[in-house]
Short mmCIF file of C-alpha atoms in Angstrom, two decimals:
data_model
loop_
_atom_site.label_atom_id
_atom_site.label_comp_id
_atom_site.label_asym_id
_atom_site.label_seq_id
_atom_site.Cartn_x
_atom_site.Cartn_y
_atom_site.Cartn_z
CA MET A 75 0.00 0.00 0.00
CA ARG A 76 1.65 3.21 -1.18
CA TYR A 77 -1.13 5.64 -0.25
CA PHE A 78 -2.38 5.41 3.31
CA PRO A 79 -6.12 6.26 3.54
CA ILE A 80 -6.98 8.90 6.16
CA PHE A 81 -9.78 11.38 6.81
CA PHE A 82 -8.51 14.94 7.18
CA ASP A 83 -10.21 17.33 9.63
CA LEU A 84 -10.95 20.57 7.74
CA ASP A 85 -13.29 22.16 10.26
CA GLY A 86 -12.54 25.89 10.26
CA ARG A 87 -9.27 25.45 8.37
CA ASP A 88 -8.10 27.14 5.16
CA VAL A 89 -7.99 25.32 1.83
CA LEU A 90 -6.41 26.88 -1.26
CA ILE A 91 -7.47 26.12 -4.82
CA ALA A 92 -5.09 27.59 -7.42
CA GLY A 93 -7.15 27.84 -10.59
CA GLY A 94 -10.43 29.27 -11.79
CA GLY A 95 -11.70 26.93 -14.50
CA GLU A 96 -13.53 23.60 -14.72
CA LYS A 97 -10.95 21.66 -12.72
CA ALA A 98 -11.17 24.17 -9.89
CA LEU A 99 -14.97 24.09 -10.02
CA GLN A 100 -15.02 20.30 -9.63
CA LYS A 101 -12.87 20.49 -6.49
CA LEU A 102 -14.90 23.44 -5.19
CA ARG A 103 -18.16 21.50 -5.43
CA LEU A 104 -16.68 18.73 -3.31
CA LEU A 105 -14.96 20.96 -0.77
CA ALA A 106 -18.09 23.08 -0.35
CA LYS A 107 -19.62 20.12 1.52
CA THR A 108 -17.02 20.53 4.26
CA THR A 109 -16.76 23.21 6.99
CA ALA A 110 -13.43 24.51 5.67
CA ARG A 111 -12.71 28.12 4.65
CA LEU A 112 -12.09 28.06 0.90
CA ARG A 113 -9.89 30.36 -1.19
CA ILE A 114 -9.55 30.47 -4.96
CA VAL A 115 -6.63 32.29 -6.55
CA ALA A 116 -6.71 32.78 -10.34
CA GLU A 117 -6.46 35.58 -12.87
CA ASP A 118 -9.51 34.25 -14.73
CA VAL A 119 -12.40 32.90 -12.67
CA SER A 120 -15.31 31.19 -14.41
CA ALA A 121 -18.84 32.56 -14.10
CA ASP A 122 -19.95 29.27 -12.47
CA ILE A 123 -17.44 29.72 -9.66
CA ALA A 124 -18.32 33.38 -9.22
CA ALA A 125 -22.03 32.51 -9.02
CA ALA A 126 -21.60 29.47 -6.78
CA GLY A 127 -22.86 31.38 -3.73
CA ILE A 128 -20.64 29.51 -1.25
CA PRO A 129 -20.49 31.63 1.92
CA THR A 130 -17.13 30.22 3.00
CA LEU A 131 -15.47 31.01 -0.36
CA GLU A 132 -13.07 33.90 -0.93
CA ILE A 133 -11.95 34.67 -4.50
CA ALA A 134 -8.69 36.47 -5.36
CA ARG A 135 -8.53 37.46 -9.06
CA ARG A 136 -4.78 37.57 -9.53
CA SER A 137 -1.75 35.39 -10.07
CA PHE A 138 -0.64 32.90 -7.45
CA VAL A 139 2.14 33.98 -5.07
CA ASP A 140 3.89 31.86 -2.47
CA SER A 141 2.38 33.86 0.38
CA ASP A 142 -1.03 32.47 -0.64
CA LEU A 143 0.07 29.32 1.19
CA ASP A 144 0.31 31.10 4.57
CA GLY A 145 -1.93 29.38 7.11
CA VAL A 146 -3.27 26.88 4.58
CA ALA A 147 -3.97 23.27 5.60
CA LEU A 148 -4.56 21.77 2.17
CA VAL A 149 -3.64 22.82 -1.39
CA PHE A 150 -5.14 21.99 -4.79
CA ALA A 151 -3.33 22.95 -7.99
CA ALA A 152 -6.24 23.03 -10.42
CA SER A 153 -5.41 25.37 -13.28
CA ASP A 154 -5.11 24.48 -16.95
CA ASP A 155 -1.47 25.67 -16.92
CA ALA A 156 0.92 22.78 -16.25
CA SER A 157 3.82 25.05 -15.38
CA LEU A 158 1.71 27.01 -12.88
CA ASP A 159 0.44 23.80 -11.29
CA ALA A 160 4.02 22.55 -10.97
CA ARG A 161 5.07 25.82 -9.29
CA VAL A 162 2.19 25.68 -6.83
CA ALA A 163 2.99 22.05 -6.02
CA ALA A 164 6.68 22.73 -5.50
CA ALA A 165 5.95 25.68 -3.19
CA ALA A 166 3.50 23.58 -1.16
CA ARG A 167 5.88 20.65 -0.83
CA ALA A 168 8.64 23.01 0.29
CA ARG A 169 6.43 24.01 3.21
CA GLY A 170 5.46 20.42 3.97
CA LEU A 171 1.86 20.99 2.92
CA PRO A 172 -0.33 18.29 1.43
CA VAL A 173 -0.93 19.17 -2.22
CA ASN A 174 -2.95 17.59 -4.99
CA VAL A 175 -2.35 18.43 -8.63
CA VAL A 176 -5.49 17.67 -10.59
CA ASP A 177 -4.68 15.05 -13.24
CA GLY A 178 -1.06 15.12 -12.08
CA PRO A 179 -0.44 12.32 -9.55
CA GLY A 180 3.31 12.51 -10.12
CA GLU A 181 3.36 16.09 -8.77
CA SER A 182 1.01 15.31 -5.86
CA ASN A 183 1.77 14.02 -2.38
CA PHE A 184 -1.86 12.97 -1.89
CA ILE A 185 -4.51 11.82 -4.34
CA MET A 186 -8.28 12.10 -4.28
CA PRO A 187 -10.39 8.95 -3.93
CA ALA A 188 -13.80 8.32 -5.42
CA ILE A 189 -16.23 9.32 -2.66
CA VAL A 190 -19.65 8.06 -1.62
CA ASP A 191 -21.18 10.79 0.53
CA ARG A 192 -23.86 9.90 3.05
CA ASP A 193 -22.73 12.52 5.54
CA PRO A 194 -21.55 11.72 8.18
CA ILE A 195 -21.00 8.30 6.63
CA VAL A 196 -18.35 8.75 3.94
CA VAL A 197 -16.79 5.96 1.87
CA ALA A 198 -13.54 6.60 0.00
CA ILE A 199 -12.37 4.28 -2.80
CA GLY A 200 -8.85 4.52 -4.18
CA SER A 201 -6.81 2.71 -6.83
CA GLU A 202 -3.51 4.57 -6.14
CA GLY A 203 -4.12 6.37 -9.41
CA ALA A 204 -3.74 3.18 -11.43
CA ALA A 205 -7.36 2.68 -12.51
CA PRO A 206 -9.75 5.46 -11.48
CA ILE A 207 -12.44 4.00 -13.74
CA LEU A 208 -12.52 0.88 -11.54
CA ALA A 209 -12.81 3.07 -8.45
CA ARG A 210 -15.80 4.81 -10.05
CA GLU A 211 -17.40 1.43 -10.79
CA ILE A 212 -17.04 0.41 -7.14
CA LYS A 213 -18.45 3.78 -6.11
CA ALA A 214 -21.52 3.20 -8.29
CA LYS A 215 -22.14 -0.19 -6.69
CA ILE A 216 -21.83 1.23 -3.17
CA GLU A 217 -24.08 4.15 -4.12
CA SER A 218 -26.77 1.66 -5.16
CA TRP A 219 -26.42 -0.28 -1.92
CA LEU A 220 -26.54 2.60 0.55
CA PRO A 221 -29.93 4.32 0.83
CA ALA A 222 -29.87 8.03 0.01
CA ARG A 223 -30.78 8.92 3.60
CA PHE A 224 -28.27 6.57 5.17
CA GLY A 225 -26.36 9.39 6.83
CA ARG A 226 -29.51 10.32 8.74
CA VAL A 227 -29.23 7.03 10.65
CA ALA A 228 -25.77 7.98 11.92
CA GLN A 229 -26.93 11.51 12.79
CA ARG A 230 -29.88 10.20 14.81
CA ALA A 231 -27.68 7.60 16.51
CA GLN A 232 -25.23 10.31 17.56
CA ALA A 233 -28.08 12.35 19.00
CA LEU A 234 -29.28 9.34 21.02
CA ARG A 235 -25.89 8.25 22.33
CA SER A 236 -26.18 9.89 25.75
CA ARG A 237 -29.76 8.63 26.14
CA VAL A 238 -28.76 5.03 25.45
CA GLN A 239 -25.65 5.36 27.62
CA GLY A 240 -27.75 6.59 30.55
CA ALA A 241 -30.38 3.88 30.15
CA ILE A 242 -28.08 0.86 29.79
CA ALA A 243 -25.10 0.39 32.09
CA ASP A 244 -24.00 -3.07 30.94
CA PRO A 245 -21.68 -2.60 27.92
CA VAL A 246 -22.58 -6.00 26.40
CA VAL A 247 -26.32 -5.32 26.58
CA ARG A 248 -25.68 -1.81 25.28
CA ARG A 249 -23.79 -3.15 22.26
CA ARG A 250 -26.56 -5.64 21.47
CA THR A 251 -29.12 -2.87 21.74
CA TRP A 252 -27.18 -0.68 19.33
CA GLU A 253 -26.98 -3.61 16.90
CA ALA A 254 -30.73 -4.11 17.15
CA LEU A 255 -31.38 -0.39 16.59
CA LEU A 256 -28.91 0.22 13.78
CA GLN A 257 -29.65 -2.95 11.84
CA GLY A 258 -33.36 -3.40 12.47
CA LEU A 259 -36.72 -1.67 12.54
CA TRP A 260 -35.44 1.56 14.15
CA ARG A 261 -33.01 2.11 11.30
CA ASN A 262 -35.68 1.41 8.68
CA ALA A 263 -38.07 3.84 10.37
CA VAL A 264 -35.42 6.57 10.36
CA LEU A 265 -34.73 5.94 6.68
CA ALA A 266 -38.46 6.24 6.00
CA ASP A 267 -38.64 9.47 8.04
CA ASP A 268 -41.16 7.80 10.35
CA ALA A 269 -40.32 9.47 13.66
CA ASP A 270 -43.21 7.89 15.59
CA THR A 271 -42.24 4.33 14.67
CA ALA A 272 -38.59 5.06 15.37
CA GLU A 273 -39.39 6.39 18.85
CA ARG A 274 -41.63 3.41 19.66
CA GLU A 275 -38.94 0.97 18.58
CA LEU A 276 -36.29 2.83 20.58
CA SER A 277 -38.49 2.64 23.67
CA ARG A 278 -39.08 -1.09 23.09
CA GLN A 279 -35.38 -1.81 22.83
CA LEU A 280 -34.49 0.29 25.88
CA ASP A 281 -37.22 -1.39 27.95
CA ALA A 282 -35.91 -4.81 26.92
CA ALA A 283 -32.36 -3.80 27.81
CA ARG A 284 -33.39 -2.48 31.25
CA ALA A 285 -35.07 -5.81 31.93
CA GLN A 286 -31.84 -7.56 30.90
CA ALA A 287 -33.86 -9.34 28.23
CA GLN A 288 -32.75 -10.07 24.69
CA PRO A 289 -33.12 -7.08 22.35
CA VAL A 290 -36.41 -7.25 20.48
CA GLY A 291 -35.99 -8.83 17.06
CA SER A 292 -37.91 -8.26 13.86
CA VAL A 293 -39.14 -10.12 10.77
CA ALA A 294 -38.93 -9.01 7.15
CA LEU A 295 -41.04 -10.93 4.62
CA ILE A 296 -38.98 -10.58 1.46
CA GLY A 297 -40.05 -11.27 -2.10
CA CYS A 298 -36.93 -12.49 -3.91
CA GLY A 299 -38.34 -12.26 -7.41
CA PRO A 300 -38.55 -14.97 -10.06
CA GLY A 301 -35.04 -16.37 -9.60
CA GLU A 302 -32.54 -14.16 -11.41
CA PRO A 303 -30.38 -12.72 -8.58
CA ASP A 304 -30.05 -9.31 -10.25
CA LEU A 305 -33.83 -8.87 -10.08
CA ILE A 306 -34.05 -8.59 -6.30
CA THR A 307 -34.67 -5.07 -5.05
CA LEU A 308 -32.10 -2.87 -3.32
CA LYS A 309 -34.23 -2.97 -0.18
CA ALA A 310 -34.23 -6.77 -0.22
CA GLN A 311 -30.46 -6.75 -0.56
CA GLN A 312 -30.14 -4.39 2.40
CA HIS A 313 -32.29 -6.66 4.58
CA LEU A 314 -30.29 -9.71 3.53
CA GLN A 315 -27.05 -8.06 4.56
CA ALA A 316 -28.48 -7.16 7.96
CA ALA A 317 -30.28 -10.42 8.76
CA ASP A 318 -29.15 -12.75 11.55
CA VAL A 319 -31.45 -15.59 10.43
CA LEU A 320 -32.63 -16.57 6.95
CA VAL A 321 -35.81 -18.66 6.63
CA VAL A 322 -35.72 -19.84 3.03
CA ASP A 323 -38.32 -21.21 0.62
CA ARG A 324 -37.54 -23.84 -2.03
CA LEU A 325 -38.01 -21.47 -4.98
CA VAL A 326 -35.41 -18.96 -3.78
CA ASN A 327 -32.33 -19.15 -6.01
CA PRO A 328 -29.34 -20.15 -3.82
CA ALA A 329 -27.30 -17.45 -5.59
CA ILE A 330 -29.47 -14.82 -3.88
CA LEU A 331 -28.19 -16.03 -0.51
CA GLU A 332 -24.74 -14.77 -1.51
CA TYR A 333 -26.03 -11.28 -0.68
CA ALA A 334 -26.51 -12.33 2.94
CA ARG A 335 -23.96 -12.33 5.74
CA ARG A 336 -21.79 -15.44 5.85
CA ASP A 337 -22.52 -15.94 9.55
CA ALA A 338 -26.31 -15.73 9.20
CA ILE A 339 -28.19 -18.83 10.36
CA ARG A 340 -30.02 -20.51 7.46
CA ILE A 341 -33.23 -22.49 8.01
CA ASP A 342 -34.66 -24.34 5.00
CA VAL A 343 -38.46 -24.51 4.97
CA GLY A 344 -38.87 -25.36 1.30
CA LYS A 345 -42.18 -26.85 0.23
CA GLU A 346 -41.91 -29.64 -2.36
CA PRO A 347 -45.08 -30.25 -4.39
CA GLU A 348 -46.62 -33.56 -3.22
CA GLY A 349 -43.54 -34.15 -1.06
CA ASP A 350 -42.20 -33.51 2.41
CA SER A 351 -42.48 -29.89 3.49
CA ALA A 352 -42.59 -27.72 6.55
CA LEU A 353 -46.10 -27.07 7.76
CA GLN A 354 -47.15 -23.43 7.64
CA GLU A 355 -47.76 -23.49 11.40
CA ASP A 356 -44.17 -24.69 11.90
CA ILE A 357 -42.84 -21.87 9.73
CA ASN A 358 -44.85 -19.35 11.74
CA ARG A 359 -43.38 -20.74 14.96
CA ILE A 360 -39.84 -20.52 13.57
CA LEU A 361 -40.27 -16.87 12.65
CA VAL A 362 -41.66 -15.96 16.07
CA ARG A 363 -39.10 -18.08 17.95
CA GLU A 364 -36.09 -16.53 16.24
CA ALA A 365 -37.39 -12.97 16.49
CA LEU A 366 -38.09 -13.34 20.19
CA LYS A 367 -34.43 -14.28 20.62
CA GLY A 368 -33.61 -10.79 19.41
CA GLN A 369 -32.69 -11.93 15.90
CA ARG A 370 -33.33 -9.99 12.70
CA VAL A 371 -35.19 -12.58 10.65
CA ALA A 372 -35.41 -12.48 6.86
CA ARG A 373 -38.17 -14.72 5.48
CA LEU A 374 -37.23 -15.32 1.84
CA LYS A 375 -39.93 -16.19 -0.70
CA GLY A 376 -39.91 -16.56 -4.45
CA GLY A 377 -41.64 -13.89 -6.51
CA ASP A 378 -43.64 -11.48 -4.37
CA ALA A 379 -44.49 -12.38 -0.79
CA PHE A 380 -48.10 -11.20 -1.16
CA VAL A 381 -48.86 -13.12 -4.37
CA PHE A 382 -49.67 -16.72 -3.34
CA GLY A 383 -46.84 -16.52 -0.83
CA ARG A 384 -48.90 -16.97 2.36
CA ALA A 385 -47.24 -13.89 3.74
CA ALA A 386 -50.50 -12.71 5.30
CA GLU A 387 -50.60 -15.78 7.55
CA GLU A 388 -47.00 -15.28 8.60
CA MET A 389 -47.53 -11.58 9.20
CA ALA A 390 -50.55 -12.28 11.39
CA ALA A 391 -48.65 -14.84 13.48
CA VAL A 392 -45.64 -12.56 13.95
CA ARG A 393 -47.79 -9.56 14.88
CA ALA A 394 -49.76 -11.65 17.36
CA ALA A 395 -46.48 -12.39 19.13
CA GLY A 396 -45.74 -8.67 19.43
CA VAL A 397 -42.84 -8.77 16.96
CA PRO A 398 -42.35 -5.96 14.42
CA VAL A 399 -42.80 -7.18 10.85
CA GLN A 400 -42.57 -5.57 7.45
CA VAL A 401 -42.99 -6.71 3.85
CA VAL A 402 -40.38 -6.11 1.15
CA PRO A 403 -42.11 -6.56 -2.22
CA GLY A 404 -40.49 -8.53 -5.00
CA ILE A 405 -40.98 -8.75 -8.74
CA THR A 406 -43.88 -11.13 -9.33
CA ALA A 407 -43.16 -14.31 -11.26
CA ALA A 408 -45.95 -13.60 -13.74
CA HIS A 409 -44.62 -10.20 -14.73
CA ALA A 410 -41.01 -11.37 -14.85
CA CYS A 411 -41.77 -14.48 -16.92
CA ALA A 412 -43.90 -12.51 -19.36
CA ALA A 413 -41.18 -9.88 -19.74
CA SER A 414 -38.54 -12.57 -20.27
CA VAL A 415 -40.35 -13.86 -23.38
CA GLY A 416 -41.54 -10.40 -24.48
CA LEU A 417 -45.22 -11.14 -23.85
CA PRO A 418 -47.30 -8.06 -22.91
CA VAL A 419 -49.85 -8.80 -20.17
CA THR A 420 -52.07 -5.81 -21.04
CA LEU A 421 -52.78 -4.00 -24.28
CA ARG A 422 -54.38 -0.56 -24.35
CA THR A 423 -57.16 -1.44 -26.80
CA LYS A 424 -57.40 -5.25 -26.54
CA VAL A 425 -56.44 -6.61 -23.11
CA ARG A 426 -57.55 -4.22 -20.40
CA GLN A 427 -57.44 -6.54 -17.41
CA PHE A 428 -55.07 -9.22 -16.27
CA ALA A 429 -55.60 -11.68 -13.42
CA VAL A 430 -53.41 -14.05 -11.45
CA VAL A 431 -54.93 -17.33 -10.26
CA THR A 432 -53.61 -20.32 -8.36
CA GLY A 433 -53.50 -23.80 -9.82
CA ALA A 434 -53.04 -25.52 -6.46
CA SER A 435 -55.29 -25.86 -3.47
CA ALA A 436 -54.89 -27.62 -0.13
CA ASP A 437 -58.56 -28.68 -0.39
CA GLY A 438 -58.28 -30.58 -3.68
CA PRO A 439 -58.89 -29.40 -7.28
CA VAL A 440 -58.99 -25.63 -7.43
CA ASP A 441 -62.41 -24.06 -7.98
CA LEU A 442 -62.56 -20.69 -9.75
CA ASP A 443 -65.10 -18.54 -11.57
CA TRP A 444 -64.70 -20.52 -14.78
CA PRO A 445 -67.38 -18.68 -16.84
CA ALA A 446 -65.69 -15.35 -16.06
CA LEU A 447 -62.23 -16.69 -17.01
CA ALA A 448 -63.64 -18.23 -20.20
CA GLN A 449 -65.06 -14.94 -21.50
CA PRO A 450 -63.51 -13.60 -24.73
CA GLY A 451 -60.77 -11.07 -24.05
CA GLN A 452 -59.88 -12.48 -20.63
CA ALA A 453 -56.18 -12.84 -19.84
CA PHE A 454 -54.69 -14.45 -16.77
CA ALA A 455 -51.66 -16.27 -15.40
CA ILE A 456 -51.82 -19.60 -13.58
CA TYR A 457 -49.34 -20.17 -10.77
CA MET A 458 -48.56 -23.76 -9.71
CA GLY A 459 -50.64 -25.10 -12.58
CA VAL A 460 -48.37 -27.75 -14.10
CA ARG A 461 -50.03 -30.65 -12.25
CA THR A 462 -53.53 -29.26 -12.79
CA ALA A 463 -53.18 -28.32 -16.46
CA GLN A 464 -55.74 -30.93 -17.54
CA HIS A 465 -58.18 -29.65 -14.90
CA PHE A 466 -57.86 -26.07 -16.17
CA ARG A 467 -58.22 -27.12 -19.79
CA ASP A 468 -61.38 -29.13 -19.15
CA LYS A 469 -63.02 -26.52 -16.90
CA LEU A 470 -62.32 -23.61 -19.25
CA LEU A 471 -63.53 -25.49 -22.36
CA SER A 472 -66.66 -26.60 -20.53
CA ALA A 473 -67.31 -22.97 -19.55
CA GLY A 474 -67.21 -21.91 -23.20
CA ALA A 475 -63.59 -20.88 -23.78
CA ALA A 476 -62.46 -21.21 -27.39
CA PRO A 477 -60.21 -24.25 -27.97
CA GLN A 478 -57.83 -22.00 -29.94
CA THR A 479 -57.32 -19.58 -27.02
CA PRO A 480 -53.57 -18.88 -27.01
CA VAL A 481 -51.51 -20.29 -24.14
CA VAL A 482 -47.88 -19.60 -23.28
CA ILE A 483 -45.98 -21.63 -20.68
CA VAL A 484 -42.78 -20.25 -19.16
CA GLU A 485 -40.73 -22.66 -17.06
CA ASN A 486 -37.83 -21.49 -14.85
CA GLY A 487 -38.45 -17.93 -15.99
CA THR A 488 -35.44 -15.54 -16.04
CA LEU A 489 -32.96 -18.36 -15.31
CA ALA A 490 -30.46 -19.94 -17.69
CA SER A 491 -32.70 -23.03 -17.79
CA GLU A 492 -35.76 -21.03 -18.90
CA ARG A 493 -38.07 -22.61 -21.47
CA GLY A 494 -41.01 -21.06 -23.26
CA VAL A 495 -43.75 -23.10 -24.92
CA ALA A 496 -46.55 -21.64 -27.04
CA THR A 497 -49.68 -23.70 -27.61
CA GLU A 498 -53.48 -23.41 -27.46
CA LEU A 499 -55.96 -24.18 -24.70
CA ALA A 500 -57.12 -27.45 -26.27
CA SER A 501 -53.52 -28.70 -26.29
CA LEU A 502 -52.50 -27.39 -22.86
CA ALA A 503 -52.22 -30.66 -20.95
CA GLN A 504 -50.56 -32.51 -23.83
CA ALA A 505 -48.07 -29.70 -24.34
CA VAL A 506 -47.11 -29.78 -20.67
CA THR A 507 -46.59 -33.54 -20.83
CA GLU A 508 -44.81 -33.75 -24.17
CA ALA A 509 -42.57 -30.75 -23.52
CA GLY A 510 -41.56 -32.29 -20.22
CA ILE A 511 -42.58 -29.23 -18.19
CA ARG A 512 -41.87 -29.92 -14.53
CA GLY A 513 -41.98 -26.42 -13.08
CA PRO A 514 -41.82 -24.06 -11.50
CA ALA A 515 -43.78 -22.55 -14.35
CA VAL A 516 -46.29 -19.81 -15.07
CA ILE A 517 -49.04 -20.55 -17.61
CA PHE A 518 -50.45 -17.54 -19.48
CA VAL A 519 -53.91 -17.87 -21.01
CA GLY A 520 -55.40 -15.40 -23.48
CA LEU A 521 -52.17 -13.63 -24.37
CA ASP A 522 -50.22 -13.71 -27.62
CA TRP A 523 -47.60 -11.67 -29.41
CA ALA A 524 -49.53 -10.98 -32.61
CA SER A 525 -52.20 -8.96 -30.80
CA ALA A 526 -49.45 -6.57 -29.74
CA GLY A 527 -47.93 -6.40 -33.22
CA LEU A 528 -45.00 -8.56 -32.13
CA SER A 529 -43.56 -11.84 -33.34
CA ARG A 530 -42.99 -14.91 -31.20
CA PRO A 531 -39.37 -15.05 -29.99
CA ASP A 532 -37.32 -17.82 -31.59
CA LYS A 533 -36.48 -19.25 -28.17
CA VAL A 534 -40.16 -20.07 -27.54
CA GLU A 535 -41.10 -23.57 -28.71
CA VAL A 536 -44.44 -24.27 -30.41
CA TYR A 537 -46.78 -27.18 -29.73
CA GLY A 538 -50.12 -27.64 -31.51
CA MET A 539 -51.93 -27.89 -34.84
CA HIS A 540 -50.96 -24.40 -36.00
CA ARG A 541 -47.36 -25.52 -36.38
CA ALA A 542 -48.27 -28.03 -39.10
CA ARG A 543 -50.42 -25.44 -40.87
CA GLU A 544 -47.52 -23.00 -40.96
CA GLY A 545 -45.37 -25.63 -42.67
CA GLU A 546 -43.23 -26.28 -39.56
CA PRO A 547 -42.58 -29.82 -38.30
CA ALA A 548 -45.36 -30.63 -35.85
CA LYS A 549 -44.53 -31.99 -32.43
CA ALA A 550 -45.52 -35.64 -32.46
CA GLY A 551 -48.94 -36.33 -30.99
CA VAL A 552 -49.98 -32.73 -30.41
CA ALA A 553 -50.59 -31.19 -33.82
CA ALA A 554 -52.07 -34.38 -35.22
CA ALA A 555 -54.41 -34.99 -32.30
CA HIS A 556 -56.10 -31.62 -32.70
CA ALA A 557 -56.09 -31.20 -36.46
CA GLY A 558 -59.41 -29.90 -37.73
CA GLN A 559 -60.58 -28.39 -34.42
CA GLY A 560 -60.74 -24.84 -35.80
CA ARG A 561 -58.56 -21.90 -36.66
CA ALA A 562 -55.09 -21.66 -35.14
CA PRO A 563 -54.08 -19.05 -32.57
CA ARG A 564 -52.05 -16.15 -33.88
CA TRP A 565 -48.32 -16.35 -33.20
#
């Protein structure tokens, strides 16, 4: 390590910027965030600098002289004149002053990092001048991870320090309480500017600490999206990084768990269709049990927690135990799968409503409003419908749905193993069987590309009679079985 990273106290100190153009303006914008007294020395000063309106800025419209360095703590050589910058740097080094020459690391005795500013939380990223573009890339990633109001959490914590110190004498309990506050519901309430919730949570944690009890935990019900790790939300990522315990469903991509802390406890509660699974009551008990230990619990679900995710039952159980709970929405599987194959779920003049229905029921075959779903112009997505495809086909046809109603099946949507299959309602069950669809899959009924003026993507396979009519090789057993049933759906 050639450059040692430090944070320099500029409160009330003088900083000199030699230069009056764009380079000087860039440094001025950054330094204006500090409490330093700023001085610019340059014969020509840009209108942007002159109009900056920085109360701590003094401008001297003249050439640089060595005496400009008197009393200065930090120096920036930021003119467009290389010889002037070199003279400023040499004079500063002769006095033992830290000096930075903009775009001149060889003349500098300190360099500027890429900075993520969440005052008073500040992150500096350096590459020792070797690859500033990489430093900017890292800065962008950190910017996306840290909420815009993140500094407010540190400010509020500083304001509460004496209150917490006075309420909790035991240093171990005090540390656990700070962890619970800064990584749990109190922090989220501060970020949301919800002062009432923040104060209630602070009181809860202080009461628990006074009673020498475990700090009060919390539960976050997190929708992890359809599977592609990059499709989880920033808020979900933040909760994953803060969680002490992960309670994980089967459909959550293991790659998403890489966003979590390595030391987080992981509890698998995956539900296998027609196989062994954790009972919902057991999952509820796990969430409550871990939260009452003072843990920050992240309940990870595929798709969106409130779309066939049984999050309402879990929320009710956690609230009944007096544990704070919140929901972090995720991208729904239906929307993500449709987007992945370029299939619009609404069209302004043709498809004006879109429904999501379940294909599975704990009470046996699912019962829906079949006449309503069979109406012309209806469009809907079936979740968990692979095993009940024949049931849906028969019920919809019996209710009057056209046999040629377009159907699109998307299996493992957004993942590398994704498959898309286009067929028609009359061929739905056969297409599922012959294509070897095992799930997880979303089945779209009443949607097609042609209605939107689009063409079917090449990656989407076709099963049904229309394939033979278009001169394409028909999938054995499907096209032949339904030949002559009527016109083909539009692909």
